[in-house]
Amino acid sequence: MITARNRRTGLMATAGVIGGALALTALGGTSYAATGGNDSGTQQASQAPAQSPAPAQSPTAAAQAQTKTQGDQAGAAQAASDARIKITPGPGSYSVGINKPIVVTVSDGKLTKVTVTAVASGTEVAGTLSADGSFWRSTGPLARATKYQVASEAVDAQGRSVTANATITTISPANDFIGHLSPENGSTVGVGMPVTVSFGKAVSDKAAVQSAIRVSSSSGQQVVGHWFGDHRLDFRPQTYWKSGSTVTVTLSSNGVRKTVTFKIGRSQISTVDAKTKQMTVVRDGKKIRTIPISSGSAEHPTYNGRMVISEKFRQIHMNGATVGLTEKDGKPSYDIKAVPHAMRLTDSGTFIHGNYWGGDSVFGKVNTSHGCVGLKDVRGGGDSTTPAAWFFDNSMTGDVVVIKNSQDKAKLAPGNGLSDWNMPWSEWVSGSAAG
């Protein structure tokens, strides 16, 4: 598992660009493998894709998040827990004060576990659980300009469990957190990871903002920026980053210069063939493994295209209702509380993850999911010898996953997740605001 050092860089950029000083803070939420039981994965509103994904994979968003979660069917629906968890501040919160505690409460149940972890460093924040299990409160200090992931678990009177999570970002040193940059300073990422600057407010003078940001690589590759709407600016070269190179992001304004650097690790390109139901993993040009998979069914086919792993979760809660997939009686089409070894491929909810509910007759033979790519696993993900565990442990954020031969006819929007590589270079360059 690759971890990133928790070093943050802030910059006050061009004043008046979007009605005030723009604080660009180097925050990386995609460079560290997240842990714990999670609810429907969340992403900050400022990272919303510029184009709406295809209807089959982009139904109604969950509250306070524009990221959507998509999972596989688990056969019979699991009995729902009566326990209800509330996390304060809520999912996706920006500019969270460092002097107020993070609080997790539960109704109709008891909390059994709560962890608050700094995404970049993996450092856990101390906290106390009440004697009756009704609430948890952080007691350790929170750092400025830091992204935290809150993972919580609870049970009701019948012992039925429920999980919930939230990702929050604390206030920046500039006290004006409007945008953030990823990946994390000092991190190591895969060859497909673009540089992404996301803005909480619409940028009107794109040329002025882009002129304050320069991205270069020790490989000598030309790097060009492209705007996805008014809230997101990505940078990438024409082809994947060169393995072993160093990428430098320079933020300059009013005579102040800040620098963010990250490393490009080994090259790993995994190709999922939805027709043969096999995934081939190629590292540094050499095939190292072929894994049987199960992808989207004919009713819910998986996107074709080049995708990039943006987040890793050892467990995540997937519920069909969060993406509008329900039965006639309104119940979710699936509700899987702890999907193991899950890695996000798109904002609209495509994951590659472990599947413990499918039999041996599924993997490599039948496509059964609601759009995700499933690999054989065990409940809880505790067996390191399973294909899903192996792929999780041997993948990092920024690795490329290519899906081909799916029945899906929709075009994967390049702004849906980190799918930048699906856009032709000429079109990419035309979306730059630089002269």
JSON list of N, CA and C in Angstrom, two decimals, residues 180-215:
[
{"chain": "A", "resi": 180, "resn": "HIS", "atom": "N", "xyz": [-8.85, 22.82, -4.20]},
{"chain": "A", "resi": 180, "resn": "HIS", "atom": "CA", "xyz": [-7.74, 22.00, -3.76]},
{"chain": "A", "resi": 180, "resn": "HIS", "atom": "C", "xyz": [-7.12, 21.25, -4.92]},
{"chain": "A", "resi": 181, "resn": "LEU", "atom": "N", "xyz": [-5.88, 20.84, -4.69]},
{"chain": "A", "resi": 181, "resn": "LEU", "atom": "CA", "xyz": [-5.08, 20.21, -5.73]},
{"chain": "A", "resi": 181, "resn": "LEU", "atom": "C", "xyz": [-4.72, 18.80, -5.31]},
{"chain": "A", "resi": 182, "resn": "SER", "atom": "N", "xyz": [-4.74, 17.86, -6.24]},
{"chain": "A", "resi": 182, "resn": "SER", "atom": "CA", "xyz": [-4.29, 16.51, -5.98]},
{"chain": "A", "resi": 182, "resn": "SER", "atom": "C", "xyz": [-3.51, 16.01, -7.20]},
{"chain": "A", "resi": 183, "resn": "PRO", "atom": "N", "xyz": [-2.59, 15.06, -7.04]},
{"chain": "A", "resi": 183, "resn": "PRO", "atom": "CA", "xyz": [-2.38, 14.24, -5.85]},
{"chain": "A", "resi": 183, "resn": "PRO", "atom": "C", "xyz": [-1.57, 14.94, -4.77]},
{"chain": "A", "resi": 184, "resn": "GLU", "atom": "N", "xyz": [-1.40, 14.24, -3.68]},
{"chain": "A", "resi": 184, "resn": "GLU", "atom": "CA", "xyz": [-0.75, 14.78, -2.50]},
{"chain": "A", "resi": 184, "resn": "GLU", "atom": "C", "xyz": [0.74, 15.05, -2.72]},
{"chain": "A", "resi": 185, "resn": "ASN", "atom": "N", "xyz": [1.19, 16.14, -2.14]},
{"chain": "A", "resi": 185, "resn": "ASN", "atom": "CA", "xyz": [2.62, 16.44, -2.18]},
{"chain": "A", "resi": 185, "resn": "ASN", "atom": "C", "xyz": [3.41, 15.30, -1.53]},
{"chain": "A", "resi": 186, "resn": "GLY", "atom": "N", "xyz": [4.45, 14.80, -2.22]},
{"chain": "A", "resi": 186, "resn": "GLY", "atom": "CA", "xyz": [5.27, 13.74, -1.69]},
{"chain": "A", "resi": 186, "resn": "GLY", "atom": "C", "xyz": [4.73, 12.34, -1.91]},
{"chain": "A", "resi": 187, "resn": "SER", "atom": "N", "xyz": [3.62, 12.20, -2.59]},
{"chain": "A", "resi": 187, "resn": "SER", "atom": "CA", "xyz": [3.01, 10.89, -2.80]},
{"chain": "A", "resi": 187, "resn": "SER", "atom": "C", "xyz": [3.63, 10.15, -3.98]},
{"chain": "A", "resi": 188, "resn": "THR", "atom": "N", "xyz": [3.33, 8.88, -4.09]},
{"chain": "A", "resi": 188, "resn": "THR", "atom": "CA", "xyz": [3.69, 8.08, -5.26]},
{"chain": "A", "resi": 188, "resn": "THR", "atom": "C", "xyz": [2.41, 7.53, -5.85]},
{"chain": "A", "resi": 189, "resn": "VAL", "atom": "N", "xyz": [2.21, 7.72, -7.14]},
{"chain": "A", "resi": 189, "resn": "VAL", "atom": "CA", "xyz": [0.95, 7.34, -7.80]},
{"chain": "A", "resi": 189, "resn": "VAL", "atom": "C", "xyz": [1.24, 6.60, -9.09]},
{"chain": "A", "resi": 190, "resn": "GLY", "atom": "N", "xyz": [0.18, 6.02, -9.67]},
{"chain": "A", "resi": 190, "resn": "GLY", "atom": "CA", "xyz": [0.31, 5.30, -10.92]},
{"chain": "A", "resi": 190, "resn": "GLY", "atom": "C", "xyz": [0.44, 6.22, -12.11]},
{"chain": "A", "resi": 191, "resn": "VAL", "atom": "N", "xyz": [0.75, 5.63, -13.27]},
{"chain": "A", "resi": 191, "resn": "VAL", "atom": "CA", "xyz": [1.06, 6.40, -14.48]},
{"chain": "A", "resi": 191, "resn": "VAL", "atom": "C", "xyz": [-0.14, 7.12, -15.06]},
{"chain": "A", "resi": 192, "resn": "GLY", "atom": "N", "xyz": [-1.36, 6.80, -14.58]},
{"chain": "A", "resi": 192, "resn": "GLY", "atom": "CA", "xyz": [-2.55, 7.44, -15.14]},
{"chain": "A", "resi": 192, "resn": "GLY", "atom": "C", "xyz": [-3.09, 8.60, -14.33]},
{"chain": "A", "resi": 193, "resn": "MET", "atom": "N", "xyz": [-2.44, 8.94, -13.22]},
{"chain": "A", "resi": 193, "resn": "MET", "atom": "CA", "xyz": [-2.98, 9.97, -12.32]},
{"chain": "A", "resi": 193, "resn": "MET", "atom": "C", "xyz": [-2.79, 11.38, -12.88]},
{"chain": "A", "resi": 194, "resn": "PRO", "atom": "N", "xyz": [-3.89, 12.07, -13.23]},
{"chain": "A", "resi": 194, "resn": "PRO", "atom": "CA", "xyz": [-3.74, 13.47, -13.67]},
{"chain": "A", "resi": 194, "resn": "PRO", "atom": "C", "xyz": [-3.57, 14.39, -12.47]},
{"chain": "A", "resi": 195, "resn": "VAL", "atom": "N", "xyz": [-3.09, 15.58, -12.73]},
{"chain": "A", "resi": 195, "resn": "VAL", "atom": "CA", "xyz": [-3.10, 16.63, -11.71]},
{"chain": "A", "resi": 195, "resn": "VAL", "atom": "C", "xyz": [-4.47, 17.29, -11.79]},
{"chain": "A", "resi": 196, "resn": "THR", "atom": "N", "xyz": [-5.17, 17.35, -10.68]},
{"chain": "A", "resi": 196, "resn": "THR", "atom": "CA", "xyz": [-6.52, 17.92, -10.67]},
{"chain": "A", "resi": 196, "resn": "THR", "atom": "C", "xyz": [-6.61, 19.07, -9.68]},
{"chain": "A", "resi": 197, "resn": "VAL", "atom": "N", "xyz": [-7.09, 20.21, -10.16]},
{"chain": "A", "resi": 197, "resn": "VAL", "atom": "CA", "xyz": [-7.37, 21.36, -9.30]},
{"chain": "A", "resi": 197, "resn": "VAL", "atom": "C", "xyz": [-8.88, 21.58, -9.33]},
{"chain": "A", "resi": 198, "resn": "SER", "atom": "N", "xyz": [-9.53, 21.46, -8.18]},
{"chain": "A", "resi": 198, "resn": "SER", "atom": "CA", "xyz": [-10.99, 21.60, -8.10]},
{"chain": "A", "resi": 198, "resn": "SER", "atom": "C", "xyz": [-11.35, 22.86, -7.33]},
{"chain": "A", "resi": 199, "resn": "PHE", "atom": "N", "xyz": [-12.40, 23.55, -7.78]},
{"chain": "A", "resi": 199, "resn": "PHE", "atom": "CA", "xyz": [-12.79, 24.83, -7.21]},
{"chain": "A", "resi": 199, "resn": "PHE", "atom": "C", "xyz": [-14.21, 24.77, -6.68]},
{"chain": "A", "resi": 200, "resn": "GLY", "atom": "N", "xyz": [-14.40, 25.32, -5.49]},
{"chain": "A", "resi": 200, "resn": "GLY", "atom": "CA", "xyz": [-15.72, 25.33, -4.89]},
{"chain": "A", "resi": 200, "resn": "GLY", "atom": "C", "xyz": [-16.65, 26.36, -5.50]},
{"chain": "A", "resi": 201, "resn": "LYS", "atom": "N", "xyz": [-16.07, 27.37, -6.17]},
{"chain": "A", "resi": 201, "resn": "LYS", "atom": "CA", "xyz": [-16.87, 28.38, -6.85]},
{"chain": "A", "resi": 201, "resn": "LYS", "atom": "C", "xyz": [-16.48, 28.41, -8.33]},
{"chain": "A", "resi": 202, "resn": "ALA", "atom": "N", "xyz": [-17.42, 28.80, -9.16]},
{"chain": "A", "resi": 202, "resn": "ALA", "atom": "CA", "xyz": [-17.15, 28.85, -10.60]},
{"chain": "A", "resi": 202, "resn": "ALA", "atom": "C", "xyz": [-16.03, 29.83, -10.91]},
{"chain": "A", "resi": 203, "resn": "VAL", "atom": "N", "xyz": [-15.12, 29.44, -11.77]},
{"chain": "A", "resi": 203, "resn": "VAL", "atom": "CA", "xyz": [-14.02, 30.29, -12.19]},
{"chain": "A", "resi": 203, "resn": "VAL", "atom": "C", "xyz": [-14.41, 31.01, -13.48]},
{"chain": "A", "resi": 204, "resn": "SER", "atom": "N", "xyz": [-14.40, 32.33, -13.45]},
{"chain": "A", "resi": 204, "resn": "SER", "atom": "CA", "xyz": [-14.79, 33.10, -14.63]},
{"chain": "A", "resi": 204, "resn": "SER", "atom": "C", "xyz": [-13.59, 33.41, -15.53]},
{"chain": "A", "resi": 205, "resn": "ASP", "atom": "N", "xyz": [-12.47, 33.77, -14.91]},
{"chain": "A", "resi": 205, "resn": "ASP", "atom": "CA", "xyz": [-11.27, 34.09, -15.69]},
{"chain": "A", "resi": 205, "resn": "ASP", "atom": "C", "xyz": [-10.33, 32.89, -15.66]},
{"chain": "A", "resi": 206, "resn": "LYS", "atom": "N", "xyz": [-10.61, 31.93, -16.50]},
{"chain": "A", "resi": 206, "resn": "LYS", "atom": "CA", "xyz": [-9.84, 30.68, -16.50]},
{"chain": "A", "resi": 206, "resn": "LYS", "atom": "C", "xyz": [-8.37, 30.92, -16.87]},
{"chain": "A", "resi": 207, "resn": "ALA", "atom": "N", "xyz": [-8.13, 31.83, -17.80]},
{"chain": "A", "resi": 207, "resn": "ALA", "atom": "CA", "xyz": [-6.75, 32.09, -18.22]},
{"chain": "A", "resi": 207, "resn": "ALA", "atom": "C", "xyz": [-5.91, 32.60, -17.07]},
{"chain": "A", "resi": 208, "resn": "ALA", "atom": "N", "xyz": [-6.48, 33.47, -16.24]},
{"chain": "A", "resi": 208, "resn": "ALA", "atom": "CA", "xyz": [-5.74, 34.02, -15.11]},
{"chain": "A", "resi": 208, "resn": "ALA", "atom": "C", "xyz": [-5.42, 32.95, -14.09]},
{"chain": "A", "resi": 209, "resn": "VAL", "atom": "N", "xyz": [-6.38, 32.09, -13.81]},
{"chain": "A", "resi": 209, "resn": "VAL", "atom": "CA", "xyz": [-6.16, 31.02, -12.85]},
{"chain": "A", "resi": 209, "resn": "VAL", "atom": "C", "xyz": [-5.13, 30.02, -13.38]},
{"chain": "A", "resi": 210, "resn": "GLN", "atom": "N", "xyz": [-5.32, 29.61, -14.64]},
{"chain": "A", "resi": 210, "resn": "GLN", "atom": "CA", "xyz": [-4.41, 28.62, -15.20]},
{"chain": "A", "resi": 210, "resn": "GLN", "atom": "C", "xyz": [-2.98, 29.15, -15.31]},
{"chain": "A", "resi": 211, "resn": "SER", "atom": "N", "xyz": [-2.83, 30.45, -15.55]},
{"chain": "A", "resi": 211, "resn": "SER", "atom": "CA", "xyz": [-1.50, 31.03, -15.69]},
{"chain": "A", "resi": 211, "resn": "SER", "atom": "C", "xyz": [-0.70, 30.97, -14.39]},
{"chain": "A", "resi": 212, "resn": "ALA", "atom": "N", "xyz": [-1.40, 30.80, -13.26]},
{"chain": "A", "resi": 212, "resn": "ALA", "atom": "CA", "xyz": [-0.72, 30.72, -11.97]},
{"chain": "A", "resi": 212, "resn": "ALA", "atom": "C", "xyz": [-0.26, 29.30, -11.63]},
{"chain": "A", "resi": 213, "resn": "ILE", "atom": "N", "xyz": [-0.59, 28.36, -12.51]},
{"chain": "A", "resi": 213, "resn": "ILE", "atom": "CA", "xyz": [-0.28, 26.95, -12.24]},
{"chain": "A", "resi": 213, "resn": "ILE", "atom": "C", "xyz": [0.56, 26.40, -13.39]},
{"chain": "A", "resi": 214, "resn": "ARG", "atom": "N", "xyz": [1.70, 25.81, -13.07]},
{"chain": "A", "resi": 214, "resn": "ARG", "atom": "CA", "xyz": [2.56, 25.20, -14.06]},
{"chain": "A", "resi": 214, "resn": "ARG", "atom": "C", "xyz": [2.87, 23.77, -13.63]},
{"chain": "A", "resi": 215, "resn": "VAL", "atom": "N", "xyz": [2.73, 22.84, -14.58]},
{"chain": "A", "resi": 215, "resn": "VAL", "atom": "CA", "xyz": [2.99, 21.43, -14.29]},
{"chain": "A", "resi": 215, "resn": "VAL", "atom": "C", "xyz": [4.05, 20.92, -15.25]}
]
